[in-house]
Short mmCIF file of C-alpha atoms in Angstrom, two decimals:
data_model
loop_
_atom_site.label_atom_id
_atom_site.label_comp_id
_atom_site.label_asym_id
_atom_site.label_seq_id
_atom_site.Cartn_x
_atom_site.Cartn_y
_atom_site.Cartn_z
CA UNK A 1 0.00 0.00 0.00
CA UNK A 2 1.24 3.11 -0.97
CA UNK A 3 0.96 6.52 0.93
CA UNK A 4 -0.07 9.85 -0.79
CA UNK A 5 2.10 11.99 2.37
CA UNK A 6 5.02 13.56 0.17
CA UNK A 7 7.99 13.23 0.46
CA UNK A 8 10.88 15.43 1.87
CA UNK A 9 12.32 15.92 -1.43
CA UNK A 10 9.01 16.52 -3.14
CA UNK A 11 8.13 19.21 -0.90
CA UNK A 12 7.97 22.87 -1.83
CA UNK A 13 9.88 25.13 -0.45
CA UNK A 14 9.08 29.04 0.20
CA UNK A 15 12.90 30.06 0.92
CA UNK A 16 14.64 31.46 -2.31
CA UNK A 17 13.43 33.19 -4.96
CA UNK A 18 10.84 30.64 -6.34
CA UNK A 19 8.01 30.26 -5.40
CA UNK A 20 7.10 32.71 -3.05
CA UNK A 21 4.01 34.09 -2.00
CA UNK A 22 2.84 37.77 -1.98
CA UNK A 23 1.37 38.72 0.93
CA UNK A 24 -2.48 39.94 0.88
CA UNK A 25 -1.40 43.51 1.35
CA UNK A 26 0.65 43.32 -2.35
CA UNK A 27 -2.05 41.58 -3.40
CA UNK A 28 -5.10 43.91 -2.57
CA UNK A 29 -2.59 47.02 -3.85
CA UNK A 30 -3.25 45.58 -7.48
CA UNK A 31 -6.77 45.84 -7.14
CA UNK A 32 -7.54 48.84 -4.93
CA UNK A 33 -6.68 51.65 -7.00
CA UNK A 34 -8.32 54.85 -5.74
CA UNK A 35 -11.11 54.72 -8.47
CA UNK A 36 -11.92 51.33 -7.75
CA UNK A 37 -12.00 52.61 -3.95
CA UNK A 38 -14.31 55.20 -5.47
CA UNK A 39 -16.59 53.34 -7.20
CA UNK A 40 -17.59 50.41 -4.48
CA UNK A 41 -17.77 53.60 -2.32
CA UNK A 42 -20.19 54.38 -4.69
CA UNK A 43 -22.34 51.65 -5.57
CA UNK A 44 -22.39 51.37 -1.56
CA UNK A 45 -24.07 54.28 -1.30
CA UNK A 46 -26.33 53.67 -4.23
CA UNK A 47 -27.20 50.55 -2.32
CA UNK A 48 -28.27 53.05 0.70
CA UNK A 49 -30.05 55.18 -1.60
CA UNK A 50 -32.46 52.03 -2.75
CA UNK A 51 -33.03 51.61 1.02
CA UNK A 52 -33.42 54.86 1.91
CA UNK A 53 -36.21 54.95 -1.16
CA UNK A 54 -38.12 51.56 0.44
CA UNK A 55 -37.95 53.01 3.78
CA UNK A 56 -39.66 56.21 2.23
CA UNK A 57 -42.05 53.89 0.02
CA UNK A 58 -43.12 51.83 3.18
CA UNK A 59 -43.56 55.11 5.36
CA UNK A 60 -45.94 56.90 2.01
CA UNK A 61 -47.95 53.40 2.19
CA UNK A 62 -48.09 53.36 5.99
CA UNK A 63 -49.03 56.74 6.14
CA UNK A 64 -52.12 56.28 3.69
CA UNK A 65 -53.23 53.09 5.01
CA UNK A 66 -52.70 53.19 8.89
CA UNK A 67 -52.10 57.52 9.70
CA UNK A 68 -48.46 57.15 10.52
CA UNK A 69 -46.04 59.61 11.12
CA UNK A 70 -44.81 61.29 8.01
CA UNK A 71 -41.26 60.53 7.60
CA UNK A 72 -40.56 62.22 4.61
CA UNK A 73 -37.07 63.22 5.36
CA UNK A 74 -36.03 59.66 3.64
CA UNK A 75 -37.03 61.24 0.10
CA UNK A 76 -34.19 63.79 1.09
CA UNK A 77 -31.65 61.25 2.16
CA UNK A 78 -32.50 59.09 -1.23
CA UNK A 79 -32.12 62.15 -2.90
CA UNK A 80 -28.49 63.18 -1.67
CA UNK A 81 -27.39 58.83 -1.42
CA UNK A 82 -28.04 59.03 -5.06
CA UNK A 83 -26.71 61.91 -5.45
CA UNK A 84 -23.33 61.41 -3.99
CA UNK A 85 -23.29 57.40 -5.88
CA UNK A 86 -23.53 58.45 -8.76
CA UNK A 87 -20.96 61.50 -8.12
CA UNK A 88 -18.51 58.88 -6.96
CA UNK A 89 -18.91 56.40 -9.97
CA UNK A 90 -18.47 59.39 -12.13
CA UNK A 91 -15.31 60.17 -9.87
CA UNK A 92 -16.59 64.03 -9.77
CA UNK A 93 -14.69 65.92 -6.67
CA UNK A 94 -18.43 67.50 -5.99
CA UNK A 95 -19.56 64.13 -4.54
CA UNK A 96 -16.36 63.95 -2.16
CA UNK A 97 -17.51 67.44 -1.04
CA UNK A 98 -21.24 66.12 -0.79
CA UNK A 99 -19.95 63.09 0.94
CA UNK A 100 -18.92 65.70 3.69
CA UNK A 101 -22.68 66.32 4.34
CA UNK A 102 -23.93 64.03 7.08
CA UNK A 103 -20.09 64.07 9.13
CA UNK A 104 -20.75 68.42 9.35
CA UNK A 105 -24.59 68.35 10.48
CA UNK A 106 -23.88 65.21 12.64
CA UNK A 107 -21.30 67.83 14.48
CA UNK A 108 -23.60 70.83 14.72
CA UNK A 109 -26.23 68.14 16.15
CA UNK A 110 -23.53 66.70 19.23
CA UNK A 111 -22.38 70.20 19.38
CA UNK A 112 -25.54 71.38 20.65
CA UNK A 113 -26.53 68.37 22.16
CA UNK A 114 -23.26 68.22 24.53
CA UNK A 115 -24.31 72.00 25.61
CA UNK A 116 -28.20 71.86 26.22
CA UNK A 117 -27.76 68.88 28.20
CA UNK A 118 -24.87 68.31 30.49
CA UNK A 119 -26.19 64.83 33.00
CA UNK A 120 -25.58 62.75 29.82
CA UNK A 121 -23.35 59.39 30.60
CA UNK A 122 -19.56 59.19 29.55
CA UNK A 123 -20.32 56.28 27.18
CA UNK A 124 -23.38 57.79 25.36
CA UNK A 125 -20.86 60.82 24.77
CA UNK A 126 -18.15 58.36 23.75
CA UNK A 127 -20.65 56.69 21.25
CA UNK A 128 -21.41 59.67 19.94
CA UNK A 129 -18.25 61.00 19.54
CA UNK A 130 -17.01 58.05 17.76
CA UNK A 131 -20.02 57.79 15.29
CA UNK A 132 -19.36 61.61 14.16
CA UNK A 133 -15.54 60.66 14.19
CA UNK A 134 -16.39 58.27 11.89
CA UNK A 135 -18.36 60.05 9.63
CA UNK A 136 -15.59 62.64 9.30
CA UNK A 137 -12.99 60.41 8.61
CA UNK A 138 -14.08 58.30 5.65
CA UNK A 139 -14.27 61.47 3.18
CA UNK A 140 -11.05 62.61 5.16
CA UNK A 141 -9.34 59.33 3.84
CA UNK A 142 -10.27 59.97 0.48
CA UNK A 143 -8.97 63.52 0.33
CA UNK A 144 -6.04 61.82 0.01
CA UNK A 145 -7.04 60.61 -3.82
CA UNK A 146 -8.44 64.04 -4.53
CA UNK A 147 -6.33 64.49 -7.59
CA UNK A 148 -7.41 61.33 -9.27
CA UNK A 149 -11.10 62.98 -9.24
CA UNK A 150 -12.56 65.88 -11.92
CA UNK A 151 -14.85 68.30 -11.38
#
């Protein structure tokens, strides 16, 4: 009976210059070019957009069928998700800029928040702080690719 376990000699080695491996890093760097970064950034947010429209679809049908609160702010945020998507797959620097949006009125809203109420737990601050942090920071990364984009 013979075994199918290889051999020492038959086994590969990684030391020398054959047959080596990249590691994921090199490999992702081949495929992540900044518009590629820009447009799943985009289609992501088209995505949102199409959720923000069904959210704003259900609410129009709940509000005809059972009086629900009107919630008609969603038609806003479909409007600037699609906005900005499309921006981004175009790779139009006005979209970045757009993509600022929700990071700046997110900070206006803790701002005041923090000073009209002052008993408010550590963490709940912390949480907030982090969720506006991140908000900023994603179009802050891309500023980084804002030559690759046209107006």
């Amino acid at each position: 009976m013979s075994s199918y376990a290889r051999k020492p000699s038959q086994m590969r080695s990684n030391q020398g210059g054959e047959g080596t491996t990249l590691k994921i890093a090199d490999r992702l760097d081949v495929f992540l070019t900044p518009k590629v970064i820009f447009q799943l950034l985009g289609y992501a947010t088209l995505m949102l957009a199409c959720f923000f429209l069904l959210l704003y679809g259900m609410n129009l049908r709940s509000r005809f069928y059972y009086s629900a609160p009107n919630y008609s702010f969603f038609l806003w945020l479909f409007a600037w998700a699609g906005t900005v998507g499309v921006g981004l797959l175009l790779l139009r620097k006005w979209a970045l800029l757009l993509l600022f949006l929700p990071g700046i009125a997110f900070s206006v809203v803790l701002y005041v928040g923090l000073i009209k109420s002052s008993g408010m737990a550590v963490w709940v601050i912390a949480v907030n702080v982090l969720f506006v942090g991140l908000t900023l920071a994603v179009p802050t990364a891309l500023l980084r690719f804002w030559k690759t984009l046209r107006w």
